[in-house]
Amino acid sequence: MESRTTRERIADALHEGPETPSSLAERFEVTPHAALGHVEHVAQSVRGAPNEELLVRPPECRECGFTGFDDPLNLPSRCPECKHEGIEEPAFVVED
């Protein structure tokens, strides 16, 4: 049985390398939206830690390349510029 919480294991995964909400969801058997919630809490923890930073590659429209989404910790359903529904998920990594 795993003694570490899902959030702790997600934090460890983000220290290892970039992860998307879908990859975290699959790896830790949660929904992509639940994974984002965990990432938000990891981001709060990282803010208080010296020499650590959560880096975010924002969502990107596959059609027009738009990356100016209001909230990079979100899974947008379509592009506000071209209305295309093909959006590349954000990716997250914690760097020391």
PDB file of C-alpha atoms in Angstrom:
ATOM      1  CA  MET A   1       0.000   0.000   0.000  1.00  0.00           C
ATOM      2  CA  GLU A   2       1.255   3.480  -0.896  1.00  0.00           C
ATOM      3  CA  SER A   3       1.851   5.683   2.169  1.00  0.00           C
ATOM      4  CA  ARG A   4       2.268   8.919   0.204  1.00  0.00           C
ATOM      5  CA  THR A   5      -0.758  10.908  -0.893  1.00  0.00           C
ATOM      6  CA  THR A   6      -1.688  11.357  -4.536  1.00  0.00           C
ATOM      7  CA  ARG A   7      -0.688  15.015  -4.278  1.00  0.00           C
ATOM      8  CA  GLU A   8       2.753  14.095  -2.921  1.00  0.00           C
ATOM      9  CA  ARG A   9       3.243  11.564  -5.703  1.00  0.00           C
ATOM     10  CA  ILE A  10       2.161  14.151  -8.308  1.00  0.00           C
ATOM     11  CA  ALA A  11       4.653  16.631  -6.823  1.00  0.00           C
ATOM     12  CA  ASP A  12       7.372  13.991  -7.151  1.00  0.00           C
ATOM     13  CA  ALA A  13       6.370  13.358 -10.776  1.00  0.00           C
ATOM     14  CA  LEU A  14       6.568  17.089 -11.551  1.00  0.00           C
ATOM     15  CA  HIS A  15      10.105  17.158 -10.148  1.00  0.00           C
ATOM     16  CA  GLU A  16      11.059  14.322 -12.516  1.00  0.00           C
ATOM     17  CA  GLY A  17       9.918  16.030 -15.720  1.00  0.00           C
ATOM     18  CA  PRO A  18       7.089  17.746 -17.591  1.00  0.00           C
ATOM     19  CA  GLU A  19       3.602  16.293 -17.257  1.00  0.00           C
ATOM     20  CA  THR A  20       0.217  17.194 -18.755  1.00  0.00           C
ATOM     21  CA  PRO A  21      -3.089  16.890 -16.881  1.00  0.00           C
ATOM     22  CA  SER A  22      -3.974  13.829 -18.971  1.00  0.00           C
ATOM     23  CA  SER A  23      -0.663  12.104 -18.323  1.00  0.00           C
ATOM     24  CA  LEU A  24      -0.994  12.757 -14.579  1.00  0.00           C
ATOM     25  CA  ALA A  25      -4.608  11.549 -14.659  1.00  0.00           C
ATOM     26  CA  GLU A  26      -3.630   8.298 -16.324  1.00  0.00           C
ATOM     27  CA  ARG A  27      -0.583   7.742 -14.145  1.00  0.00           C
ATOM     28  CA  PHE A  28      -2.383   8.400 -10.827  1.00  0.00           C
ATOM     29  CA  GLU A  29      -5.897   7.232 -11.747  1.00  0.00           C
ATOM     30  CA  VAL A  30      -7.646  10.578 -11.274  1.00  0.00           C
ATOM     31  CA  THR A  31      -9.523  12.827 -13.704  1.00  0.00           C
ATOM     32  CA  PRO A  32      -7.593  15.500 -15.629  1.00  0.00           C
ATOM     33  CA  HIS A  33      -9.476  18.174 -13.674  1.00  0.00           C
ATOM     34  CA  ALA A  34      -8.551  16.531 -10.362  1.00  0.00           C
ATOM     35  CA  ALA A  35      -4.931  16.420 -11.543  1.00  0.00           C
ATOM     36  CA  LEU A  36      -5.104  20.176 -12.197  1.00  0.00           C
ATOM     37  CA  GLY A  37      -6.392  20.707  -8.665  1.00  0.00           C
ATOM     38  CA  HIS A  38      -3.409  18.809  -7.319  1.00  0.00           C
ATOM     39  CA  VAL A  39      -1.053  20.856  -9.524  1.00  0.00           C
ATOM     40  CA  GLU A  40      -2.568  24.073  -8.130  1.00  0.00           C
ATOM     41  CA  HIS A  41      -1.792  22.924  -4.588  1.00  0.00           C
ATOM     42  CA  VAL A  42       1.704  21.849  -5.604  1.00  0.00           C
ATOM     43  CA  ALA A  43       2.178  25.348  -7.059  1.00  0.00           C
ATOM     44  CA  GLN A  44       1.247  26.873  -3.690  1.00  0.00           C
ATOM     45  CA  SER A  45       3.744  24.633  -1.920  1.00  0.00           C
ATOM     46  CA  VAL A  46       6.482  25.498  -4.392  1.00  0.00           C
ATOM     47  CA  ARG A  47       5.922  29.242  -3.906  1.00  0.00           C
ATOM     48  CA  GLY A  48       7.005  28.854  -0.288  1.00  0.00           C
ATOM     49  CA  ALA A  49       9.999  26.683  -1.056  1.00  0.00           C
ATOM     50  CA  PRO A  50      13.410  28.219  -1.694  1.00  0.00           C
ATOM     51  CA  ASN A  51      15.023  27.399  -5.038  1.00  0.00           C
ATOM     52  CA  GLU A  52      11.942  25.700  -6.515  1.00  0.00           C
ATOM     53  CA  GLU A  53       9.705  26.973  -9.276  1.00  0.00           C
ATOM     54  CA  LEU A  54       6.667  25.564 -11.084  1.00  0.00           C
ATOM     55  CA  LEU A  55       7.105  26.148 -14.806  1.00  0.00           C
ATOM     56  CA  VAL A  56       4.035  26.063 -17.047  1.00  0.00           C
ATOM     57  CA  ARG A  57       3.849  25.576 -20.790  1.00  0.00           C
ATOM     58  CA  PRO A  58       0.439  27.153 -21.461  1.00  0.00           C
ATOM     59  CA  PRO A  59      -2.301  25.544 -23.534  1.00  0.00           C
ATOM     60  CA  GLU A  60      -1.859  26.169 -27.252  1.00  0.00           C
ATOM     61  CA  CYS A  61      -4.300  26.134 -30.136  1.00  0.00           C
ATOM     62  CA  ARG A  62      -3.185  23.583 -32.728  1.00  0.00           C
ATOM     63  CA  GLU A  63      -4.857  25.610 -35.484  1.00  0.00           C
ATOM     64  CA  CYS A  64      -3.628  29.193 -34.970  1.00  0.00           C
ATOM     65  CA  GLY A  65      -0.992  28.859 -32.223  1.00  0.00           C
ATOM     66  CA  PHE A  66      -2.830  31.062 -29.701  1.00  0.00           C
ATOM     67  CA  THR A  67      -1.343  30.757 -26.189  1.00  0.00           C
ATOM     68  CA  GLY A  68      -2.879  33.760 -24.395  1.00  0.00           C
ATOM     69  CA  PHE A  69      -5.432  31.820 -22.381  1.00  0.00           C
ATOM     70  CA  ASP A  70      -6.567  33.556 -19.181  1.00  0.00           C
ATOM     71  CA  ASP A  71      -5.639  30.671 -16.889  1.00  0.00           C
ATOM     72  CA  PRO A  72      -2.727  28.393 -17.784  1.00  0.00           C
ATOM     73  CA  LEU A  73      -3.890  25.944 -15.083  1.00  0.00           C
ATOM     74  CA  ASN A  74      -6.994  25.078 -17.061  1.00  0.00           C
ATOM     75  CA  LEU A  75      -8.175  22.797 -19.839  1.00  0.00           C
ATOM     76  CA  PRO A  76      -9.812  25.137 -22.365  1.00  0.00           C
ATOM     77  CA  SER A  77     -12.314  23.528 -24.714  1.00  0.00           C
ATOM     78  CA  ARG A  78     -11.734  25.846 -27.659  1.00  0.00           C
ATOM     79  CA  CYS A  79      -9.605  28.736 -28.861  1.00  0.00           C
ATOM     80  CA  PRO A  80     -11.022  32.212 -28.197  1.00  0.00           C
ATOM     81  CA  GLU A  81      -9.333  33.489 -31.369  1.00  0.00           C
ATOM     82  CA  CYS A  82     -10.244  30.978 -34.083  1.00  0.00           C
ATOM     83  CA  LYS A  83     -12.813  28.833 -32.169  1.00  0.00           C
ATOM     84  CA  HIS A  84     -10.904  25.662 -33.043  1.00  0.00           C
ATOM     85  CA  GLU A  85     -11.390  22.851 -30.510  1.00  0.00           C
ATOM     86  CA  GLY A  86      -7.951  21.279 -30.934  1.00  0.00           C
ATOM     87  CA  ILE A  87      -6.095  22.613 -27.905  1.00  0.00           C
ATOM     88  CA  GLU A  88      -2.732  21.258 -26.772  1.00  0.00           C
ATOM     89  CA  GLU A  89      -2.828  20.682 -23.026  1.00  0.00           C
ATOM     90  CA  PRO A  90      -0.649  22.728 -20.668  1.00  0.00           C
ATOM     91  CA  ALA A  91       2.408  21.004 -19.244  1.00  0.00           C
ATOM     92  CA  PHE A  92       3.983  21.477 -15.825  1.00  0.00           C
ATOM     93  CA  VAL A  93       7.366  20.828 -14.268  1.00  0.00           C
ATOM     94  CA  VAL A  94       8.967  21.782 -10.963  1.00  0.00           C
ATOM     95  CA  GLU A  95      12.573  22.915 -11.285  1.00  0.00           C
ATOM     96  CA  ASP A  96      15.014  23.100  -8.381  1.00  0.00           C
TER      97      ASP A  96
END
